[in-house]
Tab-separated table of C-alpha atoms and ligand atoms in Angstrom:
chain	number	residue	atom	x	y	z
A	1	MET	CA	0.000	0.000	0.000
A	2	LEU	CA	2.787	2.355	0.959
A	3	ASP	CA	4.575	1.407	-2.259
A	4	LEU	CA	1.461	2.152	-4.289
A	5	ARG	CA	1.013	5.552	-2.608
A	6	LEU	CA	4.664	6.350	-3.206
A	7	SER	CA	4.243	5.421	-6.865
A	8	LEU	CA	1.161	7.613	-7.216
A	9	VAL	CA	3.030	10.551	-5.696
A	10	LEU	CA	5.944	9.927	-8.046
A	11	ILE	CA	3.594	9.777	-11.047
A	12	ALA	CA	2.013	13.065	-10.003
A	13	LEU	CA	5.418	14.694	-9.580
A	14	LEU	CA	7.376	13.200	-12.470
A	15	GLY	CA	4.848	11.949	-14.991
A	16	PRO	CA	3.890	8.382	-15.918
A	17	SER	CA	7.097	7.348	-17.650
A	18	GLN	CA	9.196	7.931	-14.537
A	19	GLY	CA	6.821	6.987	-11.708
A	20	LEU	CA	6.443	3.298	-12.534
A	21	PRO	CA	8.631	0.910	-14.456
A	22	SER	CA	7.521	0.804	-18.043
A	23	CYS	CA	8.564	-0.798	-21.295
A	24	SER	CA	10.966	1.813	-22.624
A	25	SER	CA	11.247	2.303	-26.364
A	26	SER	CA	14.875	1.190	-26.214
A	27	THR	CA	13.770	-2.280	-25.106
A	28	ILE	CA	11.598	-2.689	-28.233
A	29	ALA	CA	13.493	-3.764	-31.328
A	30	SER	CA	12.737	-1.138	-33.954
A	31	ALA	CA	12.758	-1.736	-37.698
A	32	PRO	CA	15.536	0.027	-39.626
A	33	LEU	CA	14.460	3.342	-41.123
A	34	PRO	CA	13.853	3.323	-44.881
A	35	SER	CA	16.286	5.018	-47.253
A	36	ALA	CA	16.067	6.169	-50.885
A	37	THR	CA	16.066	3.678	-53.747
A	38	SER	CA	16.302	5.946	-56.806
A	39	THR	CA	19.523	5.798	-58.785
A	40	ALA	CA	18.750	9.022	-60.691
A	41	ASP	CA	20.654	12.253	-59.968
A	42	THR	CA	18.824	15.364	-58.770
A	43	ASN	CA	20.389	18.008	-61.036
A	44	THR	CA	20.245	15.703	-64.049
A	45	ALA	CA	16.556	15.085	-63.306
A	46	ALA	CA	15.885	18.833	-62.931
A	47	LYS	CA	17.543	19.585	-66.268
A	48	ALA	CA	15.758	16.728	-68.022
A	49	ALA	CA	12.526	18.292	-66.750
A	50	GLY	CA	13.489	21.602	-68.395
A	51	LYS	CA	14.695	23.382	-65.258
A	52	LEU	CA	17.958	25.274	-65.012
A	53	TYR	CA	19.270	23.564	-61.872
A	54	PHE	CA	18.757	21.644	-58.685
A	55	GLY	CA	20.938	23.377	-56.107
A	56	THR	CA	22.004	23.543	-52.487
A	57	ALA	CA	23.180	26.093	-49.944
A	58	THR	CA	26.540	25.624	-48.252
A	59	ASN	CA	29.153	27.172	-45.968
A	60	ALA	CA	32.890	26.972	-46.742
A	61	GLY	CA	33.758	25.608	-43.283
A	62	GLN	CA	31.794	22.501	-44.133
A	63	PHE	CA	33.401	21.536	-47.445
A	64	VAL	CA	36.882	22.504	-46.306
A	65	ASN	CA	36.725	20.240	-43.256
A	66	ASP	CA	34.494	17.370	-44.382
A	67	THR	CA	35.749	15.428	-47.379
A	68	ALA	CA	32.715	13.190	-47.802
A	69	TYR	CA	30.414	16.224	-47.685
A	70	ALA	CA	32.653	18.068	-50.190
A	71	GLU	CA	32.524	15.177	-52.653
A	72	THR	CA	28.736	15.121	-52.686
A	73	LEU	CA	28.519	18.920	-52.889
A	74	SER	CA	30.894	18.979	-55.856
A	75	ASP	CA	28.952	16.403	-57.867
A	76	ASN	CA	27.312	18.535	-60.545
A	77	LYS	CA	24.974	15.703	-61.474
A	78	LEU	CA	23.450	16.242	-58.043
A	79	PHE	CA	23.821	20.024	-57.676
A	80	GLY	CA	23.926	22.509	-60.546
A	81	ALA	CA	23.834	25.654	-58.405
A	82	ILE	CA	25.238	26.745	-55.069
A	83	THR	CA	24.002	29.440	-52.694
A	84	PRO	CA	26.348	30.673	-49.966
A	85	ALA	CA	24.210	30.216	-46.826
A	86	ASN	CA	25.986	32.930	-44.853
A	87	ALA	CA	29.119	34.130	-46.660
A	88	LEU	CA	27.537	36.953	-48.670
A	89	LYS	CA	25.473	38.462	-45.863
A	90	TRP	CA	26.200	41.991	-44.770
A	91	GLU	CA	27.901	41.144	-41.437
A	92	SER	CA	30.311	38.884	-43.376
A	93	THR	CA	31.000	41.097	-46.391
A	94	GLU	CA	31.103	44.590	-44.862
A	95	PRO	CA	31.705	44.097	-41.131
A	96	SER	CA	32.802	47.712	-40.761
A	97	ARG	CA	32.028	50.644	-43.011
A	98	ASN	CA	33.559	50.337	-46.455
A	99	ASN	CA	35.766	47.483	-45.297
A	100	PHE	CA	34.772	44.605	-47.577
A	101	THR	CA	35.835	41.009	-46.964
A	102	PHE	CA	35.078	38.189	-49.381
A	103	THR	CA	37.293	35.367	-48.154
A	104	GLU	CA	34.567	32.766	-47.589
A	105	ALA	CA	32.382	33.946	-50.461
A	106	ASP	CA	35.353	33.678	-52.844
A	107	GLN	CA	36.047	30.126	-51.627
A	108	ILE	CA	32.481	29.167	-52.445
A	109	ALA	CA	32.510	30.978	-55.809
A	110	SER	CA	35.700	29.243	-56.812
A	111	LEU	CA	34.381	25.826	-55.743
A	112	ALA	CA	31.255	26.400	-57.846
A	113	LYS	CA	33.317	27.568	-60.808
A	114	GLY	CA	35.598	24.527	-60.582
A	115	ASN	CA	32.570	22.239	-60.522
A	116	GLY	CA	30.714	23.986	-63.356
A	117	GLN	CA	27.946	25.030	-60.965
A	118	LEU	CA	25.956	28.271	-61.062
A	119	LEU	CA	26.047	30.642	-58.117
A	120	ARG	CA	23.037	32.263	-56.429
A	121	GLY	CA	23.897	35.413	-54.496
A	122	HIS	CA	22.297	35.741	-51.047
A	123	ASN	CA	21.791	38.591	-50.078
A	124	CYS	CA	22.288	42.379	-50.353
A	125	VAL	CA	19.866	43.605	-47.713
A	126	TRP	CA	18.184	41.736	-44.848
A	127	HIS	CA	17.177	42.589	-41.301
A	128	GLU	CA	19.220	39.651	-39.881
A	129	GLN	CA	22.973	39.157	-39.995
A	130	LEU	CA	23.174	42.850	-40.781
A	131	ALA	CA	26.380	44.476	-39.523
A	132	SER	CA	25.696	46.273	-36.251
A	133	TRP	CA	27.446	49.445	-37.458
A	134	VAL	CA	24.575	49.829	-39.943
A	135	SER	CA	21.677	49.208	-37.569
A	136	SER	CA	23.090	51.234	-34.692
A	137	GLY	CA	24.749	54.032	-36.648
A	138	ASN	CA	21.897	56.580	-36.456
A	139	PHE	CA	22.543	57.521	-40.087
A	140	ASP	CA	20.239	59.996	-41.805
A	141	ASN	CA	18.317	59.100	-44.969
A	142	ALA	CA	20.934	60.405	-47.440
A	143	THR	CA	23.836	58.695	-45.683
A	144	LEU	CA	22.023	55.381	-45.298
A	145	THR	CA	20.996	55.517	-48.970
A	146	SER	CA	24.610	55.863	-50.038
A	147	ILE	CA	25.657	53.089	-47.622
A	148	LEU	CA	23.067	50.778	-49.208
A	149	GLN	CA	24.076	51.724	-52.765
A	150	ASN	CA	27.732	51.186	-51.975
A	151	HIS	CA	27.074	47.822	-50.322
A	152	CYS	CA	24.836	46.336	-53.023
A	153	SER	CA	26.940	47.540	-55.914
A	154	THR	CA	30.154	46.279	-54.299
A	155	VAL	CA	28.944	42.774	-53.402
A	156	VAL	CA	27.042	42.226	-56.656
A	157	GLY	CA	29.811	43.809	-58.742
A	158	ARG	CA	32.402	41.561	-57.096
A	159	TYR	CA	31.113	38.458	-58.907
A	160	LYS	CA	30.278	40.067	-62.235
A	161	GLY	CA	31.807	37.899	-64.932
A	162	GLU	CA	33.882	36.196	-62.248
A	163	MET	CA	33.130	32.728	-63.442
A	164	ASN	CA	34.026	32.998	-67.164
A	165	MET	CA	31.567	32.680	-69.979
A	166	THR	CA	31.602	28.995	-70.781
A	167	PHE	CA	28.158	28.727	-69.180
A	168	LYS	CA	25.122	29.275	-71.379
A	169	HIS	CA	23.453	31.048	-68.519
A	170	HIS	CA	25.112	33.862	-66.619
A	171	PRO	CA	27.336	32.164	-64.002
A	172	VAL	CA	26.082	34.290	-61.102
A	173	ASP	CA	22.620	33.262	-62.053
A	174	SER	CA	20.653	35.380	-59.648
A	175	TRP	CA	20.847	37.500	-56.531
A	176	ASP	CA	18.441	37.636	-53.621
A	177	VAL	CA	18.852	41.399	-53.554
A	178	VAL	CA	16.154	41.977	-50.955
A	179	ASN	CA	15.532	39.250	-48.393
A	180	GLU	CA	12.419	38.856	-46.235
A	181	PRO	CA	10.903	42.347	-46.558
A	182	PHE	CA	7.482	41.354	-45.182
A	183	ASN	CA	5.810	40.469	-41.920
A	184	ASP	CA	3.330	37.577	-42.106
A	185	ASP	CA	0.396	40.024	-42.241
A	186	GLY	CA	1.799	41.536	-45.442
A	187	THR	CA	3.049	44.781	-43.931
A	188	GLN	CA	6.655	45.763	-44.527
A	189	ARG	CA	9.025	44.722	-41.800
A	190	SER	CA	10.365	47.460	-39.553
A	191	PHE	CA	14.171	47.688	-39.500
A	192	VAL	CA	16.777	50.355	-40.036
A	193	PHE	CA	16.185	50.698	-43.792
A	194	THR	CA	12.390	50.938	-43.724
A	195	ASP	CA	12.523	53.071	-40.594
A	196	THR	CA	14.995	55.578	-42.086
A	197	ILE	CA	14.466	55.463	-45.860
A	198	GLY	CA	11.005	53.911	-46.137
A	199	PRO	CA	9.900	51.202	-48.608
A	200	SER	CA	11.950	52.824	-51.396
A	201	TYR	CA	15.050	51.148	-49.909
A	202	ILE	CA	13.928	48.218	-52.098
A	203	ASP	CA	14.136	50.361	-55.280
A	204	ILE	CA	17.570	51.606	-54.257
A	205	ALA	CA	18.932	48.101	-53.628
A	206	LEU	CA	17.558	46.746	-56.915
A	207	GLU	CA	18.823	49.667	-58.977
A	208	SER	CA	22.298	49.441	-57.442
A	209	ALA	CA	22.438	45.705	-58.140
A	210	ARG	CA	21.315	46.168	-61.745
A	211	ALA	CA	23.934	48.841	-62.359
A	212	ALA	CA	26.651	46.644	-60.841
A	213	ASP	CA	25.846	43.553	-62.932
A	214	PRO	CA	23.283	43.992	-65.702
A	215	SER	CA	23.281	40.246	-66.505
A	216	THR	CA	22.393	38.687	-63.182
A	217	LYS	CA	18.732	38.121	-62.281
A	218	LEU	CA	17.465	40.271	-59.431
A	219	TYR	CA	15.171	38.573	-56.908
A	220	ILE	CA	13.145	39.408	-53.851
A	221	ASN	CA	13.089	36.380	-51.563
A	222	ASP	CA	10.833	35.503	-48.616
A	223	PHE	CA	9.383	32.662	-46.504
A	224	ASN	CA	5.728	31.789	-45.878
A	225	ILE	CA	4.840	32.870	-49.412
A	226	GLU	CA	4.457	29.348	-50.807
A	227	GLY	CA	0.648	29.362	-50.943
A	228	PHE	CA	-1.980	32.097	-51.123
A	229	ASN	CA	-2.014	34.270	-48.007
A	230	ALA	CA	-1.614	37.917	-46.931
A	231	LYS	CA	2.167	37.769	-47.249
A	232	SER	CA	2.276	36.210	-50.730
A	233	THR	CA	-0.330	38.724	-51.873
A	234	ALA	CA	1.845	41.541	-50.517
A	235	MET	CA	4.767	40.108	-52.509
A	236	PHE	CA	2.596	39.952	-55.630
A	237	ASP	CA	1.501	43.568	-55.134
A	238	LEU	CA	5.049	44.780	-54.496
A	239	VAL	CA	6.464	43.155	-57.639
A	240	GLN	CA	3.522	44.424	-59.697
A	241	ASP	CA	4.211	47.931	-58.415
A	242	LEU	CA	7.977	47.664	-59.079
A	243	LYS	CA	7.328	46.575	-62.651
A	244	ALA	CA	4.793	49.343	-63.192
A	245	ARG	CA	7.350	51.907	-62.042
A	246	GLY	CA	10.191	50.448	-64.130
A	247	ILE	CA	12.277	49.320	-61.150
A	248	PRO	CA	14.406	46.311	-62.171
A	249	ILE	CA	13.052	43.004	-60.829
A	250	ASP	CA	13.457	39.602	-62.467
A	251	GLY	CA	12.351	36.991	-59.984
A	252	ILE	CA	10.530	36.012	-56.828
A	253	GLY	CA	12.298	33.592	-54.502
A	254	VAL	CA	10.021	31.290	-52.545
A	255	GLN	CA	12.093	29.987	-49.639
A	256	ALA	CA	9.919	27.000	-48.640
A	257	HIS	CA	11.053	26.301	-45.069
A	258	LEU	CA	8.205	23.859	-44.483
A	259	ILE	CA	6.918	21.316	-41.963
A	260	VAL	CA	6.214	17.634	-42.668
A	261	GLY	CA	2.491	17.086	-43.204
A	262	GLN	CA	1.773	20.814	-43.504
A	263	ILE	CA	2.493	21.665	-47.128
A	264	PRO	CA	0.140	24.275	-48.610
A	265	GLY	CA	-2.049	22.720	-51.307
A	266	ASP	CA	-1.920	25.724	-53.634
A	267	ILE	CA	1.823	26.181	-54.274
A	268	GLN	CA	1.522	25.620	-58.026
A	269	GLU	CA	-1.315	28.136	-58.367
A	270	ASN	CA	0.598	30.685	-56.337
A	271	LEU	CA	3.776	30.222	-58.422
A	272	GLU	CA	1.611	30.716	-61.522
A	273	ARG	CA	0.194	33.902	-59.993
A	274	PHE	CA	3.737	35.232	-59.425
A	275	ALA	CA	4.787	34.191	-62.940
A	276	SER	CA	1.807	36.084	-64.418
A	277	LEU	CA	3.688	39.270	-63.458
A	278	GLY	CA	6.311	38.429	-66.077
A	279	VAL	CA	9.024	37.387	-63.613
A	280	GLU	CA	10.703	34.038	-63.081
A	281	VAL	CA	10.268	32.170	-59.818
A	282	ALA	CA	12.454	29.722	-57.915
A	283	ILE	CA	12.233	27.591	-54.800
A	284	THR	CA	15.264	28.997	-53.028
A	285	GLU	CA	15.668	27.451	-49.543
A	286	LEU	CA	13.666	24.241	-49.421
A	287	ASP	CA	13.700	22.084	-46.297
A	288	ILE	CA	10.888	20.161	-44.618
A	289	ARG	CA	11.380	19.599	-40.906
A	290	MET	CA	9.766	17.120	-38.558
A	291	THR	CA	9.331	16.708	-34.828
A	292	LEU	CA	11.999	14.250	-33.664
A	293	PRO	CA	12.488	11.327	-33.324
A	294	VAL	CA	12.525	10.298	-36.953
A	295	THR	CA	10.080	7.498	-37.778
A	296	ALA	CA	9.407	5.511	-40.952
A	297	GLU	CA	5.977	7.185	-41.186
A	298	LEU	CA	7.441	10.682	-40.943
A	299	LEU	CA	10.037	9.843	-43.606
A	300	GLU	CA	7.289	8.615	-45.953
A	301	GLN	CA	5.266	11.777	-45.382
A	302	GLN	CA	8.402	13.870	-45.932
A	303	LYS	CA	8.997	12.070	-49.236
A	304	ALA	CA	5.456	12.933	-50.366
A	305	ASP	CA	5.954	16.532	-49.203
A	306	TYR	CA	9.233	16.981	-51.118
A	307	GLN	CA	7.539	15.544	-54.168
A	308	SER	CA	4.642	17.974	-53.966
A	309	VAL	CA	6.888	21.050	-53.665
A	310	VAL	CA	9.190	19.934	-56.495
A	311	SER	CA	6.271	18.955	-58.726
A	312	ALA	CA	4.676	22.382	-58.167
A	313	CYS	CA	7.859	24.002	-59.538
A	314	ASP	CA	8.063	21.386	-62.260
A	315	ALA	CA	4.538	22.228	-63.445
A	316	VAL	CA	5.206	25.972	-63.751
A	317	GLU	CA	7.345	26.889	-66.733
A	318	ALA	CA	8.610	30.101	-65.128
A	319	CYS	CA	9.905	28.178	-62.093
A	320	ILE	CA	13.535	27.833	-63.058
A	321	GLY	CA	14.954	25.699	-60.260
A	322	VAL	CA	14.877	24.302	-56.760
A	323	THR	CA	17.536	24.906	-54.106
A	324	ILE	CA	17.614	23.012	-50.799
A	325	TRP	CA	18.953	24.798	-47.716
A	326	ASP	CA	22.009	22.563	-47.397
A	327	PHE	CA	21.615	18.903	-48.255
A	328	ASP	CA	22.439	16.825	-45.188
A	329	ASP	CA	20.958	16.934	-41.714
A	330	LYS	CA	24.379	17.358	-40.143
A	331	TYR	CA	24.552	20.973	-41.299
A	332	SER	CA	20.906	21.990	-41.218
A	333	TRP	CA	20.026	25.250	-39.450
A	334	VAL	CA	16.771	23.718	-38.138
A	335	PRO	CA	17.742	22.045	-34.812
A	336	GLY	CA	19.531	25.206	-33.659
A	337	THR	CA	16.420	27.294	-34.229
A	338	PHE	CA	13.634	24.803	-33.464
A	339	PRO	CA	14.750	22.564	-30.573
A	340	GLY	CA	13.207	19.091	-30.864
A	341	GLU	CA	12.774	19.411	-34.639
A	342	GLY	CA	15.088	18.491	-37.493
A	343	ALA	CA	15.820	15.793	-40.098
A	344	ALA	CA	14.649	18.350	-42.656
A	345	LEU	CA	16.934	17.499	-45.583
A	346	PRO	CA	17.087	14.699	-48.178
A	347	TRP	CA	20.404	13.284	-46.928
A	348	ASP	CA	20.755	12.217	-43.280
A	349	GLU	CA	23.662	13.194	-41.008
A	350	ASN	CA	25.694	10.234	-42.355
A	351	LEU	CA	25.114	11.258	-45.969
A	352	VAL	CA	22.628	8.429	-46.552
A	353	ARG	CA	19.828	9.413	-48.921
A	354	LYS	CA	16.415	9.415	-47.291
A	355	PRO	CA	13.066	8.647	-48.969
A	356	ALA	CA	12.773	12.422	-49.510
A	357	TYR	CA	15.429	12.020	-52.213
A	358	ASP	CA	13.063	9.734	-54.141
A	359	GLY	CA	10.325	12.334	-53.660
A	360	ILE	CA	12.495	14.970	-55.372
A	361	ILE	CA	13.258	12.696	-58.316
A	362	ALA	CA	9.572	11.806	-58.643
A	363	GLY	CA	8.672	15.512	-58.516
A	364	PHE	CA	10.645	16.214	-61.686
A	365	SER	CA	8.614	14.646	-64.459
A	366	TYR	CA	10.818	13.835	-67.419
B	1	G3I	O1	29.694	33.234	-37.118
B	1	G3I	C1	29.340	32.874	-35.783
B	1	G3I	C2	30.494	32.223	-35.082
B	1	G3I	O2	31.531	33.163	-34.955
B	1	G3I	C3	30.032	31.724	-33.706
B	1	G3I	O3	31.079	31.027	-33.101
B	1	G3I	C4	28.833	30.804	-33.841
B	1	G3I	C5	28.296	30.358	-32.502
B	1	G3I	O4	26.905	30.146	-32.541
B	1	G3I	O5	27.819	31.489	-34.523
B	1	G3I	C6	28.192	31.899	-35.830
B	1	G3I	O6	27.103	32.549	-36.413
B	1	G3I	C7	26.039	31.721	-36.842
B	1	G3I	C8	25.829	31.958	-38.333
B	1	G3I	O7	24.698	31.249	-38.770
B	1	G3I	C9	27.042	31.539	-39.170
B	1	G3I	O8	27.264	30.172	-39.053
B	1	G3I	C10	24.792	32.113	-36.070
B	1	G3I	O9	24.923	31.761	-34.704
B	1	G3I	C11	23.584	31.433	-36.650
B	1	G3I	O10	22.408	31.959	-36.042
B	1	G3I	C12	23.517	31.684	-38.145
B	1	G3I	O11	22.391	31.002	-38.634
B	1	G3I	C13	22.069	31.253	-39.988
B	1	G3I	C14	20.702	31.925	-40.059
B	1	G3I	O12	20.366	32.111	-41.423
B	1	G3I	C15	20.634	33.272	-39.370
B	1	G3I	O13	19.312	33.677	-39.351
B	1	G3I	C16	22.025	29.934	-40.706
B	1	G3I	O14	23.327	29.358	-40.736
B	1	G3I	C17	21.516	30.135	-42.127
B	1	G3I	O15	21.315	28.894	-42.731
B	1	G3I	C18	20.188	30.897	-42.073
B	1	G3I	O16	19.697	31.081	-43.351
B	1	G3I	C19	18.462	31.805	-43.462
B	1	G3I	C20	18.496	32.523	-44.781
B	1	G3I	O17	19.634	33.336	-44.872
B	1	G3I	C21	17.234	33.351	-44.992
B	1	G3I	N1	16.063	32.540	-44.835
B	1	G3I	C22	15.976	31.754	-43.608
B	1	G3I	C23	17.232	30.899	-43.444
B	1	G3I	C24	17.140	30.033	-42.197
B	1	G3I	O18	17.150	30.817	-41.044
């Protein structure tokens, strides 16, 4: 009786799994998790489907220190485009005023060039990873305008023609000139550039980028704009307005940081809506995270989810490519930002292809 009372108290205090002995999951033999079976290559499949590339984001520290990772990254049958995940952001490229550093970005550009891979620039202006001298400098409108012009023209101009002209397409294929300008309700995000210059900071950034490299495609890039909602409508309205006013804009980047089992059902229609403005579109930062632990069921759902995003791009002619936000779970940004979630990428942390890989291949119809 005393034992039972003690157990009930323990259950109340600690929860059922700790109050009484139970059959822990580690004592149950679990079936091995499924992996991919396709022998096709992702970039080859994307090109066969008429797209320009299947790409990935990366950081130089990863491919310099991890040979197995570097080999996969450098396989241009798998990846036809590379986006520096962090190296081209303001805090990295202009950490103090007019002091530009491109060490890591150059490493990535030269890796891409050596592999015959396109480069996507990311980004000129964003509220995060912005150098603190910019956000805390109390600059007036005219000074901040010239700081923005100088920054965008220097970073975009740096890679102009850098990669020789053996590519059919311009080697620095596109630039996310403006990143994440909107709140989820469709209003423009408040940060130093909107607060000091107003929404025309977007015009200034785009015009500086165009002047610095007339051949690269200029994008505005954001998350939570995959399906129809207030934010994607704000993006549509902004790009329509830019085009009406003759401000250079070539593409809309749809990041696609998504959750397993929660993929919007209207991605294709929304990409078509964007394309109706006369711009190209791209899936720029795809990953599909799950609540851990990984199970066979979650991996199957993730495969279906990757397939539906890729097939939405596949079905829209103006959707030129799909980039995943790094390719293996070892280097994903997700667990650091969403504790308890992860396994968002098509390769696991040991570089084994997950069912999601098959979903990507199936999404490219060719
Ligand atoms: O550079 C410092 C290093 O000095 C320090 O020792 C280390 C300790 O944490 O942090 C390093 O900075 C990290 C930085 O990445 C560079 O690796 C930051 O902590 C970390 O927060 C930062 O995360 C990046 C994140 O943007 C910032 O918001 C991710 O790697 C990057 O993948 C992610 O990418 C963004 C896109 O640019 C825009 N869309 C969303 C996407 C995911 O957040």
